[in-house]
Coordinates of C-alpha atoms and ligand atoms in Angstrom, one line a residue:
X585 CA 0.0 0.0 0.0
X586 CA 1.5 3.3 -1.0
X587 CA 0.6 7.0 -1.6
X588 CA 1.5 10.1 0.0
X589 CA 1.3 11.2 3.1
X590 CA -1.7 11.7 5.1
X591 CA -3.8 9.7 1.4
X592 CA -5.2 7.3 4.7
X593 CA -2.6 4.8 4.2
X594 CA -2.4 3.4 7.4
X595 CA -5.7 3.3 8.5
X596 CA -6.6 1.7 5.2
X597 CA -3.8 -0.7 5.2
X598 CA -5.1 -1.8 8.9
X599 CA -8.9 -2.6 7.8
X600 CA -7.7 -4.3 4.4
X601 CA -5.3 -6.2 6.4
X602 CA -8.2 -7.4 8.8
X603 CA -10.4 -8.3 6.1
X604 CA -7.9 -10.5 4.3
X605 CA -6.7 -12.0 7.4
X606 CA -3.3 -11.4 7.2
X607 CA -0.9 -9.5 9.2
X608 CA -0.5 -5.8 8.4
X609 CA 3.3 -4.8 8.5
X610 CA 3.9 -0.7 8.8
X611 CA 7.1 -0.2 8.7
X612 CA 6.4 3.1 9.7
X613 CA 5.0 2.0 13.1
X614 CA 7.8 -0.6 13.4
X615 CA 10.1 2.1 13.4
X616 CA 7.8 4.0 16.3
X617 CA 8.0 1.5 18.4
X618 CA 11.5 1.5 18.0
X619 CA 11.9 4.8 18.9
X620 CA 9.3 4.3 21.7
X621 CA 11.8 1.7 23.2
X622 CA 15.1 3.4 22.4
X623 CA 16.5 0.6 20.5
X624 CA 19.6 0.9 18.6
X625 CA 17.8 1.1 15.2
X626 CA 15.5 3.7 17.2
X627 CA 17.8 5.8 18.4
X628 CA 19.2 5.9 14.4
X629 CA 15.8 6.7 13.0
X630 CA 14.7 9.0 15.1
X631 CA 16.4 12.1 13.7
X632 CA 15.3 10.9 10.2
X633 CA 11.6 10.3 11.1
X634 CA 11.4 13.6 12.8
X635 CA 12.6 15.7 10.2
X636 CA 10.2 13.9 7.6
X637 CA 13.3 12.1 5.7
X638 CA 13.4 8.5 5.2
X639 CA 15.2 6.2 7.2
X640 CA 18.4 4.5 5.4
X641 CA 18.0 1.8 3.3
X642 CA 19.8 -0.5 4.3
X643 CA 18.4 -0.1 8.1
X644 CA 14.7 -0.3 7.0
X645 CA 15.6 -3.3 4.4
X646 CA 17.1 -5.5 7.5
X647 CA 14.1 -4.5 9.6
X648 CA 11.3 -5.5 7.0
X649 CA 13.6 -9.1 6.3
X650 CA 13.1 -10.2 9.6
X651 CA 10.0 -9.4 9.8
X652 CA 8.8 -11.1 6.9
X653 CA 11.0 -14.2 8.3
X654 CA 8.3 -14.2 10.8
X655 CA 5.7 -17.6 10.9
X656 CA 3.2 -15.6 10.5
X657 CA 3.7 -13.9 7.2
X658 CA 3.8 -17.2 5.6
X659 CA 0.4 -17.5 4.1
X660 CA 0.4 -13.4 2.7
X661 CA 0.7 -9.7 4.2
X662 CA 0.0 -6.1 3.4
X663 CA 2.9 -4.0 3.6
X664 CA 2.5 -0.6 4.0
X665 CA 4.6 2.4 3.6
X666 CA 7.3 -0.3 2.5
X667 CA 8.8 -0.1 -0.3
X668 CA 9.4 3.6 -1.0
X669 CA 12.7 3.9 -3.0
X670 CA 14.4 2.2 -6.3
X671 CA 16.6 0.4 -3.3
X672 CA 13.7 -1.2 -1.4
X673 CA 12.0 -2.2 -4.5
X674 CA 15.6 -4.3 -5.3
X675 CA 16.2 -5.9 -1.9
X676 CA 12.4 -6.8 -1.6
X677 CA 12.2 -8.6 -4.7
X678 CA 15.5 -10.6 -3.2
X679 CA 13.7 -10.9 -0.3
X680 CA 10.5 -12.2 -2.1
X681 CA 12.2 -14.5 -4.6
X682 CA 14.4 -17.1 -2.7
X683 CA 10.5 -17.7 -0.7
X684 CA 8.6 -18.6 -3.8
X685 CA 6.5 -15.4 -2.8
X686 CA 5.6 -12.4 -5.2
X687 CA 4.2 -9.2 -4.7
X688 CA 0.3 -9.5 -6.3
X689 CA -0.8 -6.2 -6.2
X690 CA 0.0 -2.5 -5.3
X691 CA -2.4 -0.2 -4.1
X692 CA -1.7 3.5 -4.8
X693 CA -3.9 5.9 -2.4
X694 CA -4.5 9.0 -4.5
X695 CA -5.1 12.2 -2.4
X696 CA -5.7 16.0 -3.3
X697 CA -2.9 18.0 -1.7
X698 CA -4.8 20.6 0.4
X699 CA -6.7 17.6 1.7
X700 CA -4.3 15.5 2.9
X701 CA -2.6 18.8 4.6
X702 CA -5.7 19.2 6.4
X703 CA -6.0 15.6 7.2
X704 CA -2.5 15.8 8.8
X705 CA -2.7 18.6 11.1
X706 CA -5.6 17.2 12.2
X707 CA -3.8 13.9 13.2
X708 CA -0.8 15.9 15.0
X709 CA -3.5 17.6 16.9
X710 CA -5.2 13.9 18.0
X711 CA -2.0 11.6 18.0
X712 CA 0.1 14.2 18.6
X713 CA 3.1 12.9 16.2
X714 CA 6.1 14.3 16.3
X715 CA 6.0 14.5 12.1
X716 CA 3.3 15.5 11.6
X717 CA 4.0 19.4 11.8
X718 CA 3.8 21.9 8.8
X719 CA 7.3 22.2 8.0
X720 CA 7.6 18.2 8.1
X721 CA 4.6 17.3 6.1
X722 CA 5.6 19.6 3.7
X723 CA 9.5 17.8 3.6
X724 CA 7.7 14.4 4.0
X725 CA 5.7 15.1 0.7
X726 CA 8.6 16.2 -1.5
X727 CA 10.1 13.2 0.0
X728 CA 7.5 11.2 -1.3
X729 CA 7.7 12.8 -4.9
X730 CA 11.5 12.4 -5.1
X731 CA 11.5 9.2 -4.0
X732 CA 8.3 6.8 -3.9
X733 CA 6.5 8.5 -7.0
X734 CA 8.7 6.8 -9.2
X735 CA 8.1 3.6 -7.7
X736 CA 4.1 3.8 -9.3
X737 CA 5.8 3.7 -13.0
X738 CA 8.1 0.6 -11.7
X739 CA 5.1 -1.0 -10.2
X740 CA 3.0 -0.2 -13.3
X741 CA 5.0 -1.8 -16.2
X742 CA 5.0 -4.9 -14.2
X743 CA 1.0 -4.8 -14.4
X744 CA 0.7 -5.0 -10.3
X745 CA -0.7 -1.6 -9.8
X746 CA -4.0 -0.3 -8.8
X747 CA -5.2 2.7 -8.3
X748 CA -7.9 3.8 -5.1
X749 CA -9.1 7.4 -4.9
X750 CA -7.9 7.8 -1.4
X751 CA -10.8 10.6 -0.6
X752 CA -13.9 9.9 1.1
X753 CA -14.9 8.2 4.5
X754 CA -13.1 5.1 5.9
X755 CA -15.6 2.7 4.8
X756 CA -15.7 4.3 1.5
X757 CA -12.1 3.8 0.9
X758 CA -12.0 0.2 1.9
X759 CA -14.7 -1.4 0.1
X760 CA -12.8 0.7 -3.0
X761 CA -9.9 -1.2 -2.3
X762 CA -11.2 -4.7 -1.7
X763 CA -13.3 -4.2 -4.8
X764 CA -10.0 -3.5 -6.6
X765 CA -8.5 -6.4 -5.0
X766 CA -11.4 -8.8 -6.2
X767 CA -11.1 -7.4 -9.9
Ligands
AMP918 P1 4.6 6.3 8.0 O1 4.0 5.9 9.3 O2 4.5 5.2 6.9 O3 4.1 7.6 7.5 O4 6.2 6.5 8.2 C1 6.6 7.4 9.1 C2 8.1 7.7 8.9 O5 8.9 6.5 9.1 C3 8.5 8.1 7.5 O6 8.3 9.5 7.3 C4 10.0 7.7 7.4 O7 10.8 8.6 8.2 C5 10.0 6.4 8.2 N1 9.7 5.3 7.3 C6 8.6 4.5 7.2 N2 8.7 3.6 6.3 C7 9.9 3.8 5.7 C8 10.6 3.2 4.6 N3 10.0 2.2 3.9 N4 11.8 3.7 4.2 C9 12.4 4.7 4.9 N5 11.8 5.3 5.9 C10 10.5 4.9 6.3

């Protein structure tokens, strides 16, 4: 599950997940919880997270590899936020391939811009995120264009992707996306 930030991508991922039965993998909250415990990998992604720049590669590659090693992404998963660069993309597929297991589909959440602005201050204001302030949501989006937009056209040419019109209430959105799935 991709798209930029604040499109309702983790939510989204969280419900689909539930639906399908198999275990939604954030990297993104991974990496919270990281920082919530002050591991070692926390500690290192910390400064990244908070200034809306994405944590190293290789860092976020290792994390995702033992997490897919995990019994119980065996039978499928939703991965969200993960991959975002050329990079990922690579060592995912190495990840994938030695497993027998392939990537079926990629859901791209689209989003209007002053939307998804709105949609994020409201969040720092409930969840009170550290990213989630002006300046940062407006780093973490040109993030996202530098680096994950082009990940749609790598996605595209290999037929996986599918694209959900992110706007519109939570229920909305899902059924979108399972419908997608389904076709
Ligand atoms: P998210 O919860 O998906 O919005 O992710 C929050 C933050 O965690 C991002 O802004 C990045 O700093 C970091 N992050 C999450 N996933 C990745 C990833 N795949 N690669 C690099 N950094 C990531």
């Amino acid at each position: 599950m991709m798209g930029p930030p604040g499109a309702g991508k983790g939510t989204q991922a969280m419900v689909v997940a539930e639906k399908l039965g198999i275990p939604h993998i954030s990297t993104g909250e991974i990496l919270r919880a990281n920082v919530g415990h002050g591991t070692e990998l926390g500690i290192l992604a910390k400064g990244y997270m908070d200034r809306g720049e994405y944590v190293p590669d290789e860092a976020t590659n290792q994390m995702v590899a033992e997490r897919l090693a995990a019994p119980d992404a065996g039978n499928g998963f939703l991965l969200d936020g993960y991959p975002r660069t050329l990079d990922q993309v690579a060592e995912l597929d190495k990840m994938l391939e030695p497993a027998g297991l392939e990537i079926e589909k990629v859901i791209e959440l689209t989003a209007d811009t002053d939307e998804v602005v709105i949609r994020l201050l409201k969040r720092a204001e409930d969840q009170g995120r550290a990213d989630d302030t002006e300046d940062v949501i407006r780093r973490r989006m040109e993030v996202y264009a530098e680096q994950t937009a082009p990940l749609i056209e790598v996605y595209g040419s290999r037929g996986l992707l599918v694209q959900v019109d992110g706007m519109g209430t939570v229920d909305e959105v899902r059924d979108r996306i399972l419908a997608s799935l389904r076709g």
